[in-house]
């Protein structure tokens, strides 16, 4: 584990935010992500925890490059799994708030100052923003256009793991991410929705706030529609199906039904690879649902 001693000694007691970056198979994206953190304007004091799952030395040079500019910890692990890595980062964190940017995300220069602005409300326990593409257009989700306080029923257009900030005490109380969900796990998606669903059980009179002024650039990987897109849709849908099986609550069931109907409509639009991807999504939803129940019954 490596960090920056001079910065650590000076600011250890004043860290407000811990940004936990789980990384695997890095091909240069992490350096861009860290550079975006160096470029934060009017940001609160924050630390960066890189949980390195590569099993080799490929990130040593990158971490060393930024160690004089960021309060950075390089935690090398022998396991693989994004949720497990984020949970480890949460235990190591010293900040009041935790964030989980993807290693291929780049935070806009005012992102952390906007998070800090929203966090001034003492009732706020969870903060989310939106992802945008290189042109500045929202991507990944159909994000809500205006700031909002969201609930279980409305959370689906308000969060991904990369844009999620949560008070560390709430994260620990909730038990962190379910390590069966997320990249590298049996159910390779839906870990953020599952975590948020469980955090609402502990949030009490607190608030979960979405603000589109908190922006991160995230590459748009689909389109193009091709064989890889079909595989990705299927993989992510396994996580979604398992989420529905784990949490068969009305808001989750409604979300799952809407996803299923939307996929069916796309299948019958007969648009080549795009229709194939949505067909794979339907198969993945059922596979995740059944697999989760089978695993539960075996226990």
PDB file of C-alpha atoms in Angstrom:
ATOM      1  CA  UNK A   1       0.000   0.000   0.000  1.00  0.00           C
ATOM      2  CA  UNK A   2       1.407   3.388  -0.993  1.00  0.00           C
ATOM      3  CA  UNK A   3       0.351   6.914  -0.225  1.00  0.00           C
ATOM      4  CA  UNK A   4       1.692  10.432   0.018  1.00  0.00           C
ATOM      5  CA  UNK A   5       3.116  10.895   3.553  1.00  0.00           C
ATOM      6  CA  UNK A   6       3.448  14.679   3.486  1.00  0.00           C
ATOM      7  CA  UNK A   7      -0.124  15.223   2.363  1.00  0.00           C
ATOM      8  CA  UNK A   8      -1.416  12.502   4.692  1.00  0.00           C
ATOM      9  CA  UNK A   9       0.188  13.995   7.786  1.00  0.00           C
ATOM     10  CA  UNK A  10      -1.193  17.443   7.046  1.00  0.00           C
ATOM     11  CA  UNK A  11      -4.779  16.591   6.211  1.00  0.00           C
ATOM     12  CA  UNK A  12      -5.646  13.227   7.759  1.00  0.00           C
ATOM     13  CA  UNK A  13      -8.136  14.772  10.203  1.00  0.00           C
ATOM     14  CA  UNK A  14      -9.837  16.998   7.651  1.00  0.00           C
ATOM     15  CA  UNK A  15     -10.719  14.527   4.891  1.00  0.00           C
ATOM     16  CA  UNK A  16     -14.340  14.973   3.844  1.00  0.00           C
ATOM     17  CA  UNK A  17     -14.562  12.599   0.881  1.00  0.00           C
ATOM     18  CA  UNK A  18     -13.030   9.221   0.088  1.00  0.00           C
ATOM     19  CA  UNK A  19     -13.138   8.324  -3.601  1.00  0.00           C
ATOM     20  CA  UNK A  20     -12.821   4.564  -4.039  1.00  0.00           C
ATOM     21  CA  UNK A  21     -11.743   3.404  -7.498  1.00  0.00           C
ATOM     22  CA  UNK A  22     -11.915  -0.343  -8.138  1.00  0.00           C
ATOM     23  CA  UNK A  23      -9.775  -1.103 -11.175  1.00  0.00           C
ATOM     24  CA  UNK A  24      -8.943  -4.130 -13.315  1.00  0.00           C
ATOM     25  CA  UNK A  25      -7.334  -4.495 -16.764  1.00  0.00           C
ATOM     26  CA  UNK A  26      -6.464  -0.796 -16.883  1.00  0.00           C
ATOM     27  CA  UNK A  27      -5.448   0.408 -20.342  1.00  0.00           C
ATOM     28  CA  UNK A  28      -4.720   4.029 -19.484  1.00  0.00           C
ATOM     29  CA  UNK A  29      -8.140   5.145 -18.270  1.00  0.00           C
ATOM     30  CA  UNK A  30      -7.120   5.380 -14.615  1.00  0.00           C
ATOM     31  CA  UNK A  31      -4.547   8.071 -15.357  1.00  0.00           C
ATOM     32  CA  UNK A  32      -7.235  10.185 -17.035  1.00  0.00           C
ATOM     33  CA  UNK A  33      -9.564   9.644 -14.079  1.00  0.00           C
ATOM     34  CA  UNK A  34      -6.891  10.712 -11.593  1.00  0.00           C
ATOM     35  CA  UNK A  35      -5.996  13.724 -13.723  1.00  0.00           C
ATOM     36  CA  UNK A  36      -9.628  14.841 -13.536  1.00  0.00           C
ATOM     37  CA  UNK A  37      -9.389  14.672  -9.741  1.00  0.00           C
ATOM     38  CA  UNK A  38      -6.255  16.812  -9.743  1.00  0.00           C
ATOM     39  CA  UNK A  39      -8.249  19.339 -11.770  1.00  0.00           C
ATOM     40  CA  UNK A  40     -11.085  19.745  -9.257  1.00  0.00           C
ATOM     41  CA  UNK A  41     -11.926  23.381  -8.527  1.00  0.00           C
ATOM     42  CA  UNK A  42     -12.931  24.566  -5.026  1.00  0.00           C
ATOM     43  CA  UNK A  43     -13.116  20.937  -3.935  1.00  0.00           C
ATOM     44  CA  UNK A  44     -13.376  19.801  -0.322  1.00  0.00           C
ATOM     45  CA  UNK A  45     -10.475  17.807   1.085  1.00  0.00           C
ATOM     46  CA  UNK A  46     -10.584  14.296  -0.366  1.00  0.00           C
ATOM     47  CA  UNK A  47      -8.543  11.127  -0.576  1.00  0.00           C
ATOM     48  CA  UNK A  48      -8.349   8.561  -3.364  1.00  0.00           C
ATOM     49  CA  UNK A  49      -8.249   4.824  -2.674  1.00  0.00           C
ATOM     50  CA  UNK A  50      -7.281   2.746  -5.717  1.00  0.00           C
ATOM     51  CA  UNK A  51      -8.193  -0.907  -5.172  1.00  0.00           C
ATOM     52  CA  UNK A  52      -5.971  -2.666  -7.697  1.00  0.00           C
ATOM     53  CA  UNK A  53      -7.177  -6.129  -8.781  1.00  0.00           C
ATOM     54  CA  UNK A  54      -4.638  -6.594 -11.592  1.00  0.00           C
ATOM     55  CA  UNK A  55      -2.193  -8.819  -9.745  1.00  0.00           C
ATOM     56  CA  UNK A  56       0.821  -7.155 -11.376  1.00  0.00           C
ATOM     57  CA  UNK A  57       2.784  -3.889 -11.321  1.00  0.00           C
ATOM     58  CA  UNK A  58       1.058  -2.056 -14.158  1.00  0.00           C
ATOM     59  CA  UNK A  59      -0.354   0.697 -11.918  1.00  0.00           C
ATOM     60  CA  UNK A  60       2.790   1.502  -9.933  1.00  0.00           C
ATOM     61  CA  UNK A  61       3.924   4.171 -12.367  1.00  0.00           C
ATOM     62  CA  UNK A  62       0.460   5.729 -12.585  1.00  0.00           C
ATOM     63  CA  UNK A  63       0.079   5.920  -8.805  1.00  0.00           C
ATOM     64  CA  UNK A  64       3.586   7.335  -8.438  1.00  0.00           C
ATOM     65  CA  UNK A  65       2.803   9.962 -11.079  1.00  0.00           C
ATOM     66  CA  UNK A  66      -0.076  11.349  -9.008  1.00  0.00           C
ATOM     67  CA  UNK A  67       1.184  10.691  -5.480  1.00  0.00           C
ATOM     68  CA  UNK A  68       2.515  14.223  -5.136  1.00  0.00           C
ATOM     69  CA  UNK A  69      -0.749  15.796  -6.318  1.00  0.00           C
ATOM     70  CA  UNK A  70      -3.376  13.640  -4.623  1.00  0.00           C
ATOM     71  CA  UNK A  71      -3.759  11.999  -1.242  1.00  0.00           C
ATOM     72  CA  UNK A  72      -3.735   8.533  -2.773  1.00  0.00           C
ATOM     73  CA  UNK A  73      -3.656   5.009  -1.360  1.00  0.00           C
ATOM     74  CA  UNK A  74      -2.803   2.092  -3.637  1.00  0.00           C
ATOM     75  CA  UNK A  75      -4.350  -1.064  -2.200  1.00  0.00           C
ATOM     76  CA  UNK A  76      -3.297  -4.188  -4.102  1.00  0.00           C
ATOM     77  CA  UNK A  77      -5.562  -7.222  -3.670  1.00  0.00           C
ATOM     78  CA  UNK A  78      -5.535 -10.839  -4.805  1.00  0.00           C
ATOM     79  CA  UNK A  79      -9.276 -11.100  -5.462  1.00  0.00           C
ATOM     80  CA  UNK A  80     -11.496  -9.832  -8.267  1.00  0.00           C
ATOM     81  CA  UNK A  81     -14.915  -8.246  -7.961  1.00  0.00           C
ATOM     82  CA  UNK A  82     -15.892  -4.576  -8.069  1.00  0.00           C
ATOM     83  CA  UNK A  83     -18.296  -4.718  -5.121  1.00  0.00           C
ATOM     84  CA  UNK A  84     -15.814  -6.533  -2.905  1.00  0.00           C
ATOM     85  CA  UNK A  85     -13.151  -3.989  -3.861  1.00  0.00           C
ATOM     86  CA  UNK A  86     -15.444  -1.057  -3.080  1.00  0.00           C
ATOM     87  CA  UNK A  87     -16.374  -2.561   0.274  1.00  0.00           C
ATOM     88  CA  UNK A  88     -12.693  -2.896   1.142  1.00  0.00           C
ATOM     89  CA  UNK A  89     -12.189   0.721   0.158  1.00  0.00           C
ATOM     90  CA  UNK A  90     -15.095   1.719   2.376  1.00  0.00           C
ATOM     91  CA  UNK A  91     -13.445   0.050   5.359  1.00  0.00           C
ATOM     92  CA  UNK A  92     -10.134   1.790   4.654  1.00  0.00           C
ATOM     93  CA  UNK A  93     -11.730   5.187   4.045  1.00  0.00           C
ATOM     94  CA  UNK A  94     -11.238   8.146   6.373  1.00  0.00           C
ATOM     95  CA  UNK A  95     -13.763  10.475   4.766  1.00  0.00           C
ATOM     96  CA  UNK A  96     -17.234  11.336   6.003  1.00  0.00           C
ATOM     97  CA  UNK A  97     -18.548  10.652   2.489  1.00  0.00           C
ATOM     98  CA  UNK A  98     -17.714   7.838   0.080  1.00  0.00           C
ATOM     99  CA  UNK A  99     -17.777   8.004  -3.708  1.00  0.00           C
ATOM    100  CA  UNK A 100     -17.205   5.194  -6.210  1.00  0.00           C
ATOM    101  CA  UNK A 101     -16.131   6.619  -9.591  1.00  0.00           C
ATOM    102  CA  UNK A 102     -15.358   4.073 -12.305  1.00  0.00           C
ATOM    103  CA  UNK A 103     -11.747   3.962 -13.430  1.00  0.00           C
ATOM    104  CA  UNK A 104     -12.819   5.111 -16.911  1.00  0.00           C
ATOM    105  CA  UNK A 105     -14.783   8.107 -15.598  1.00  0.00           C
ATOM    106  CA  UNK A 106     -13.541  11.687 -15.623  1.00  0.00           C
ATOM    107  CA  UNK A 107     -15.112  14.099 -13.177  1.00  0.00           C
ATOM    108  CA  UNK A 108     -15.875  17.553 -14.524  1.00  0.00           C
ATOM    109  CA  UNK A 109     -13.838  20.247 -12.710  1.00  0.00           C
ATOM    110  CA  UNK A 110     -16.730  21.371 -10.506  1.00  0.00           C
ATOM    111  CA  UNK A 111     -18.078  17.891  -9.685  1.00  0.00           C
ATOM    112  CA  UNK A 112     -16.823  17.626  -6.108  1.00  0.00           C
ATOM    113  CA  UNK A 113     -17.670  21.236  -5.291  1.00  0.00           C
ATOM    114  CA  UNK A 114     -21.230  20.543  -6.480  1.00  0.00           C
ATOM    115  CA  UNK A 115     -21.385  17.420  -4.314  1.00  0.00           C
ATOM    116  CA  UNK A 116     -20.174  19.487  -1.360  1.00  0.00           C
ATOM    117  CA  UNK A 117     -22.851  22.109  -2.061  1.00  0.00           C
ATOM    118  CA  UNK A 118     -25.626  19.517  -1.900  1.00  0.00           C
ATOM    119  CA  UNK A 119     -24.071  17.928   1.199  1.00  0.00           C
ATOM    120  CA  UNK A 120     -24.410  21.163   3.189  1.00  0.00           C
ATOM    121  CA  UNK A 121     -27.984  20.138   3.945  1.00  0.00           C
ATOM    122  CA  UNK A 122     -27.554  18.051   7.119  1.00  0.00           C
ATOM    123  CA  UNK A 123     -30.508  15.828   6.163  1.00  0.00           C
ATOM    124  CA  UNK A 124     -28.819  14.640   2.981  1.00  0.00           C
ATOM    125  CA  UNK A 125     -27.427  11.117   3.314  1.00  0.00           C
ATOM    126  CA  UNK A 126     -27.023  10.142  -0.348  1.00  0.00           C
ATOM    127  CA  UNK A 127     -26.057  12.274  -3.346  1.00  0.00           C
ATOM    128  CA  UNK A 128     -26.021  11.274  -7.012  1.00  0.00           C
ATOM    129  CA  UNK A 129     -25.171  12.975 -10.281  1.00  0.00           C
ATOM    130  CA  UNK A 130     -25.252  12.041 -13.942  1.00  0.00           C
ATOM    131  CA  UNK A 131     -22.882  10.662 -16.554  1.00  0.00           C
ATOM    132  CA  UNK A 132     -22.302  12.392 -19.884  1.00  0.00           C
ATOM    133  CA  UNK A 133     -20.546  11.434 -23.097  1.00  0.00           C
ATOM    134  CA  UNK A 134     -17.685  13.248 -24.825  1.00  0.00           C
ATOM    135  CA  UNK A 135     -20.134  15.671 -26.435  1.00  0.00           C
ATOM    136  CA  UNK A 136     -21.684  16.527 -23.067  1.00  0.00           C
ATOM    137  CA  UNK A 137     -24.939  14.644 -23.640  1.00  0.00           C
ATOM    138  CA  UNK A 138     -26.350  12.475 -20.825  1.00  0.00           C
ATOM    139  CA  UNK A 139     -25.656   8.773 -21.342  1.00  0.00           C
ATOM    140  CA  UNK A 140     -25.886   5.364 -19.620  1.00  0.00           C
ATOM    141  CA  UNK A 141     -29.358   6.147 -18.156  1.00  0.00           C
ATOM    142  CA  UNK A 142     -32.363   8.264 -19.027  1.00  0.00           C
ATOM    143  CA  UNK A 143     -31.426  10.742 -16.332  1.00  0.00           C
ATOM    144  CA  UNK A 144     -33.919  13.076 -14.745  1.00  0.00           C
ATOM    145  CA  UNK A 145     -33.412  16.611 -16.013  1.00  0.00           C
ATOM    146  CA  UNK A 146     -33.916  18.552 -12.776  1.00  0.00           C
ATOM    147  CA  UNK A 147     -32.578  18.196  -9.226  1.00  0.00           C
ATOM    148  CA  UNK A 148     -34.821  16.009  -7.116  1.00  0.00           C
ATOM    149  CA  UNK A 149     -35.142  14.215  -3.825  1.00  0.00           C
ATOM    150  CA  UNK A 150     -35.717  10.619  -4.847  1.00  0.00           C
ATOM    151  CA  UNK A 151     -37.206   7.577  -3.164  1.00  0.00           C
ATOM    152  CA  UNK A 152     -37.328   3.838  -3.830  1.00  0.00           C
ATOM    153  CA  UNK A 153     -39.933   4.293  -6.546  1.00  0.00           C
ATOM    154  CA  UNK A 154     -38.049   7.034  -8.409  1.00  0.00           C
ATOM    155  CA  UNK A 155     -34.424   6.005  -7.860  1.00  0.00           C
ATOM    156  CA  UNK A 156     -34.014   4.163 -11.170  1.00  0.00           C
ATOM    157  CA  UNK A 157     -33.387   7.322 -13.220  1.00  0.00           C
ATOM    158  CA  UNK A 158     -31.165   8.867 -10.574  1.00  0.00           C
ATOM    159  CA  UNK A 159     -28.136   6.690  -9.954  1.00  0.00           C
ATOM    160  CA  UNK A 160     -25.370   4.478 -11.145  1.00  0.00           C
ATOM    161  CA  UNK A 161     -22.516   3.299  -8.955  1.00  0.00           C
ATOM    162  CA  UNK A 162     -20.092   5.755 -10.576  1.00  0.00           C
ATOM    163  CA  UNK A 163     -22.158   8.801  -9.622  1.00  0.00           C
ATOM    164  CA  UNK A 164     -23.074   7.644  -6.117  1.00  0.00           C
ATOM    165  CA  UNK A 165     -21.917   9.454  -2.963  1.00  0.00           C
ATOM    166  CA  UNK A 166     -23.041   8.172   0.421  1.00  0.00           C
ATOM    167  CA  UNK A 167     -22.228   8.982   4.013  1.00  0.00           C
ATOM    168  CA  UNK A 168     -19.767   6.397   5.256  1.00  0.00           C
ATOM    169  CA  UNK A 169     -21.734   5.663   8.431  1.00  0.00           C
ATOM    170  CA  UNK A 170     -24.838   4.841   6.364  1.00  0.00           C
ATOM    171  CA  UNK A 171     -22.789   2.682   3.987  1.00  0.00           C
ATOM    172  CA  UNK A 172     -21.302   0.695   6.871  1.00  0.00           C
ATOM    173  CA  UNK A 173     -24.670   0.399   8.647  1.00  0.00           C
ATOM    174  CA  UNK A 174     -26.242  -0.994   5.470  1.00  0.00           C
ATOM    175  CA  UNK A 175     -23.471  -3.549   5.031  1.00  0.00           C
ATOM    176  CA  UNK A 176     -22.012  -2.065   1.855  1.00  0.00           C
ATOM    177  CA  UNK A 177     -22.452  -3.571  -1.578  1.00  0.00           C
ATOM    178  CA  UNK A 178     -23.775  -7.117  -1.872  1.00  0.00           C
ATOM    179  CA  UNK A 179     -20.635  -8.817  -3.187  1.00  0.00           C
ATOM    180  CA  UNK A 180     -22.687 -11.283  -5.238  1.00  0.00           C
ATOM    181  CA  UNK A 181     -23.604  -8.375  -7.539  1.00  0.00           C
ATOM    182  CA  UNK A 182     -21.496  -6.220  -9.847  1.00  0.00           C
ATOM    183  CA  UNK A 183     -18.616  -6.764 -12.302  1.00  0.00           C
ATOM    184  CA  UNK A 184     -16.646  -9.897 -11.501  1.00  0.00           C
ATOM    185  CA  UNK A 185     -19.468 -11.408  -9.416  1.00  0.00           C
ATOM    186  CA  UNK A 186     -22.066 -14.087 -10.266  1.00  0.00           C
ATOM    187  CA  UNK A 187     -24.664 -11.374 -10.962  1.00  0.00           C
ATOM    188  CA  UNK A 188     -22.641  -8.796 -12.931  1.00  0.00           C
ATOM    189  CA  UNK A 189     -24.824  -5.690 -12.470  1.00  0.00           C
ATOM    190  CA  UNK A 190     -27.499  -3.945 -10.344  1.00  0.00           C
ATOM    191  CA  UNK A 191     -25.254  -3.567  -7.295  1.00  0.00           C
ATOM    192  CA  UNK A 192     -26.015   0.148  -7.005  1.00  0.00           C
ATOM    193  CA  UNK A 193     -29.786  -0.249  -7.092  1.00  0.00           C
ATOM    194  CA  UNK A 194     -29.577  -3.081  -4.570  1.00  0.00           C
ATOM    195  CA  UNK A 195     -27.441  -0.961  -2.228  1.00  0.00           C
ATOM    196  CA  UNK A 196     -29.758   2.030  -2.554  1.00  0.00           C
ATOM    197  CA  UNK A 197     -32.804  -0.147  -1.914  1.00  0.00           C
ATOM    198  CA  UNK A 198     -31.228  -1.338   1.338  1.00  0.00           C
ATOM    199  CA  UNK A 199     -30.008   2.108   2.367  1.00  0.00           C
ATOM    200  CA  UNK A 200     -33.565   3.402   2.270  1.00  0.00           C
ATOM    201  CA  UNK A 201     -34.285   0.999   5.135  1.00  0.00           C
ATOM    202  CA  UNK A 202     -31.825   2.942   7.325  1.00  0.00           C
ATOM    203  CA  UNK A 203     -32.061   6.484   6.019  1.00  0.00           C
ATOM    204  CA  UNK A 204     -34.910   7.494   8.350  1.00  0.00           C
ATOM    205  CA  UNK A 205     -35.717  11.187   7.957  1.00  0.00           C
ATOM    206  CA  UNK A 206     -32.645  11.675   5.785  1.00  0.00           C
ATOM    207  CA  UNK A 207     -32.753  12.508   2.092  1.00  0.00           C
ATOM    208  CA  UNK A 208     -31.342  11.039  -1.105  1.00  0.00           C
ATOM    209  CA  UNK A 209     -30.700  13.826  -3.612  1.00  0.00           C
ATOM    210  CA  UNK A 210     -29.992  13.747  -7.332  1.00  0.00           C
ATOM    211  CA  UNK A 211     -28.452  16.819  -8.962  1.00  0.00           C
ATOM    212  CA  UNK A 212     -27.559  16.884 -12.685  1.00  0.00           C
ATOM    213  CA  UNK A 213     -24.964  19.597 -12.022  1.00  0.00           C
ATOM    214  CA  UNK A 214     -22.750  16.793 -10.683  1.00  0.00           C
ATOM    215  CA  UNK A 215     -21.334  15.404 -13.918  1.00  0.00           C
ATOM    216  CA  UNK A 216     -18.839  12.717 -14.902  1.00  0.00           C
ATOM    217  CA  UNK A 217     -17.719  11.827 -18.393  1.00  0.00           C
ATOM    218  CA  UNK A 218     -18.244   8.141 -19.052  1.00  0.00           C
ATOM    219  CA  UNK A 219     -17.557   6.440 -22.386  1.00  0.00           C
ATOM    220  CA  UNK A 220     -20.625   5.370 -24.344  1.00  0.00           C
ATOM    221  CA  UNK A 221     -19.890   1.750 -25.210  1.00  0.00           C
ATOM    222  CA  UNK A 222     -23.210   1.018 -26.947  1.00  0.00           C
ATOM    223  CA  UNK A 223     -23.876   1.755 -29.784  1.00  0.00           C
ATOM    224  CA  UNK A 224     -22.394   0.309 -31.947  1.00  0.00           C
ATOM    225  CA  UNK A 225     -24.761  -2.627 -31.913  1.00  0.00           C
ATOM    226  CA  UNK A 226     -22.737  -5.776 -32.466  1.00  0.00           C
ATOM    227  CA  UNK A 227     -21.955  -9.174 -30.956  1.00  0.00           C
ATOM    228  CA  UNK A 228     -20.196  -7.528 -28.001  1.00  0.00           C
ATOM    229  CA  UNK A 229     -23.298  -5.424 -27.269  1.00  0.00           C
ATOM    230  CA  UNK A 230     -25.423  -8.589 -27.244  1.00  0.00           C
ATOM    231  CA  UNK A 231     -23.067 -10.198 -24.724  1.00  0.00           C
ATOM    232  CA  UNK A 232     -23.023  -7.086 -22.536  1.00  0.00           C
ATOM    233  CA  UNK A 233     -26.822  -6.769 -22.510  1.00  0.00           C
ATOM    234  CA  UNK A 234     -27.143 -10.424 -21.522  1.00  0.00           C
ATOM    235  CA  UNK A 235     -24.544 -10.148 -18.760  1.00  0.00           C
ATOM    236  CA  UNK A 236     -26.014  -7.019 -17.188  1.00  0.00           C
ATOM    237  CA  UNK A 237     -29.533  -8.432 -17.393  1.00  0.00           C
ATOM    238  CA  UNK A 238     -28.451 -11.409 -15.283  1.00  0.00           C
ATOM    239  CA  UNK A 239     -27.739  -8.937 -12.492  1.00  0.00           C
ATOM    240  CA  UNK A 240     -31.073  -7.214 -13.023  1.00  0.00           C
ATOM    241  CA  UNK A 241     -32.950 -10.513 -12.912  1.00  0.00           C
ATOM    242  CA  UNK A 242     -31.183 -11.530  -9.715  1.00  0.00           C
ATOM    243  CA  UNK A 243     -32.045  -8.146  -8.192  1.00  0.00           C
ATOM    244  CA  UNK A 244     -35.734  -8.765  -8.890  1.00  0.00           C
ATOM    245  CA  UNK A 245     -35.490 -12.223  -7.313  1.00  0.00           C
ATOM    246  CA  UNK A 246     -33.722 -10.861  -4.238  1.00  0.00           C
ATOM    247  CA  UNK A 247     -36.015  -7.870  -3.736  1.00  0.00           C
ATOM    248  CA  UNK A 248     -39.505  -8.684  -5.089  1.00  0.00           C
ATOM    249  CA  UNK A 249     -40.965  -5.410  -3.832  1.00  0.00           C
ATOM    250  CA  UNK A 250     -43.581  -3.461  -5.834  1.00  0.00           C
ATOM    251  CA  UNK A 251     -41.138  -0.780  -7.046  1.00  0.00           C
ATOM    252  CA  UNK A 252     -38.569  -3.401  -8.116  1.00  0.00           C
ATOM    253  CA  UNK A 253     -41.205  -5.562  -9.819  1.00  0.00           C
ATOM    254  CA  UNK A 254     -42.592  -2.527 -11.644  1.00  0.00           C
ATOM    255  CA  UNK A 255     -39.096  -1.587 -12.819  1.00  0.00           C
ATOM    256  CA  UNK A 256     -38.473  -5.144 -13.987  1.00  0.00           C
ATOM    257  CA  UNK A 257     -41.790  -5.305 -15.836  1.00  0.00           C
ATOM    258  CA  UNK A 258     -41.060  -2.033 -17.632  1.00  0.00           C
ATOM    259  CA  UNK A 259     -37.619  -3.320 -18.612  1.00  0.00           C
ATOM    260  CA  UNK A 260     -39.163  -6.527 -19.955  1.00  0.00           C
ATOM    261  CA  UNK A 261     -41.857  -4.756 -21.982  1.00  0.00           C
ATOM    262  CA  UNK A 262     -39.320  -2.292 -23.400  1.00  0.00           C
ATOM    263  CA  UNK A 263     -37.050  -5.157 -24.425  1.00  0.00           C
ATOM    264  CA  UNK A 264     -39.920  -7.015 -26.106  1.00  0.00           C
ATOM    265  CA  UNK A 265     -40.800  -3.938 -28.153  1.00  0.00           C
ATOM    266  CA  UNK A 266     -37.194  -3.635 -29.305  1.00  0.00           C
ATOM    267  CA  UNK A 267     -37.037  -7.317 -30.223  1.00  0.00           C
ATOM    268  CA  UNK A 268     -40.049  -6.973 -32.503  1.00  0.00           C
ATOM    269  CA  UNK A 269     -38.648  -3.870 -34.179  1.00  0.00           C
ATOM    270  CA  UNK A 270     -36.413  -6.299 -36.144  1.00  0.00           C
ATOM    271  CA  UNK A 271     -33.329  -4.065 -36.164  1.00  0.00           C
ATOM    272  CA  UNK A 272     -30.579  -6.635 -36.487  1.00  0.00           C
ATOM    273  CA  UNK A 273     -27.997  -6.609 -33.699  1.00  0.00           C
ATOM    274  CA  UNK A 274     -30.034  -4.138 -31.650  1.00  0.00           C
ATOM    275  CA  UNK A 275     -33.010  -6.482 -31.537  1.00  0.00           C
ATOM    276  CA  UNK A 276     -30.647  -9.360 -30.779  1.00  0.00           C
ATOM    277  CA  UNK A 277     -29.228  -7.424 -27.832  1.00  0.00           C
ATOM    278  CA  UNK A 278     -32.666  -6.881 -26.343  1.00  0.00           C
ATOM    279  CA  UNK A 279     -33.547 -10.539 -26.904  1.00  0.00           C
ATOM    280  CA  UNK A 280     -30.393 -11.377 -24.960  1.00  0.00           C
ATOM    281  CA  UNK A 281     -31.549  -8.973 -22.260  1.00  0.00           C
ATOM    282  CA  UNK A 282     -34.824 -10.887 -21.879  1.00  0.00           C
ATOM    283  CA  UNK A 283     -32.952 -14.192 -21.627  1.00  0.00           C
ATOM    284  CA  UNK A 284     -30.579 -12.661 -19.091  1.00  0.00           C
ATOM    285  CA  UNK A 285     -33.405 -11.338 -16.923  1.00  0.00           C
ATOM    286  CA  UNK A 286     -34.951 -14.793 -16.641  1.00  0.00           C
ATOM    287  CA  UNK A 287     -31.566 -16.460 -16.179  1.00  0.00           C
ATOM    288  CA  UNK A 288     -30.626 -14.128 -13.322  1.00  0.00           C
ATOM    289  CA  UNK A 289     -34.020 -14.553 -11.668  1.00  0.00           C
ATOM    290  CA  UNK A 290     -33.912 -18.353 -11.825  1.00  0.00           C
ATOM    291  CA  UNK A 291     -30.218 -18.635 -10.933  1.00  0.00           C
ATOM    292  CA  UNK A 292     -30.656 -16.487  -7.837  1.00  0.00           C
ATOM    293  CA  UNK A 293     -33.546 -18.623  -6.603  1.00  0.00           C
ATOM    294  CA  UNK A 294     -31.691 -21.856  -7.334  1.00  0.00           C
ATOM    295  CA  UNK A 295     -28.688 -20.609  -5.363  1.00  0.00           C
ATOM    296  CA  UNK A 296     -30.975 -19.646  -2.470  1.00  0.00           C
ATOM    297  CA  UNK A 297     -32.691 -23.034  -2.470  1.00  0.00           C
ATOM    298  CA  UNK A 298     -29.344 -24.867  -2.431  1.00  0.00           C
ATOM    299  CA  UNK A 299     -28.475 -23.113   0.810  1.00  0.00           C
TER     300      UNK A 299
END
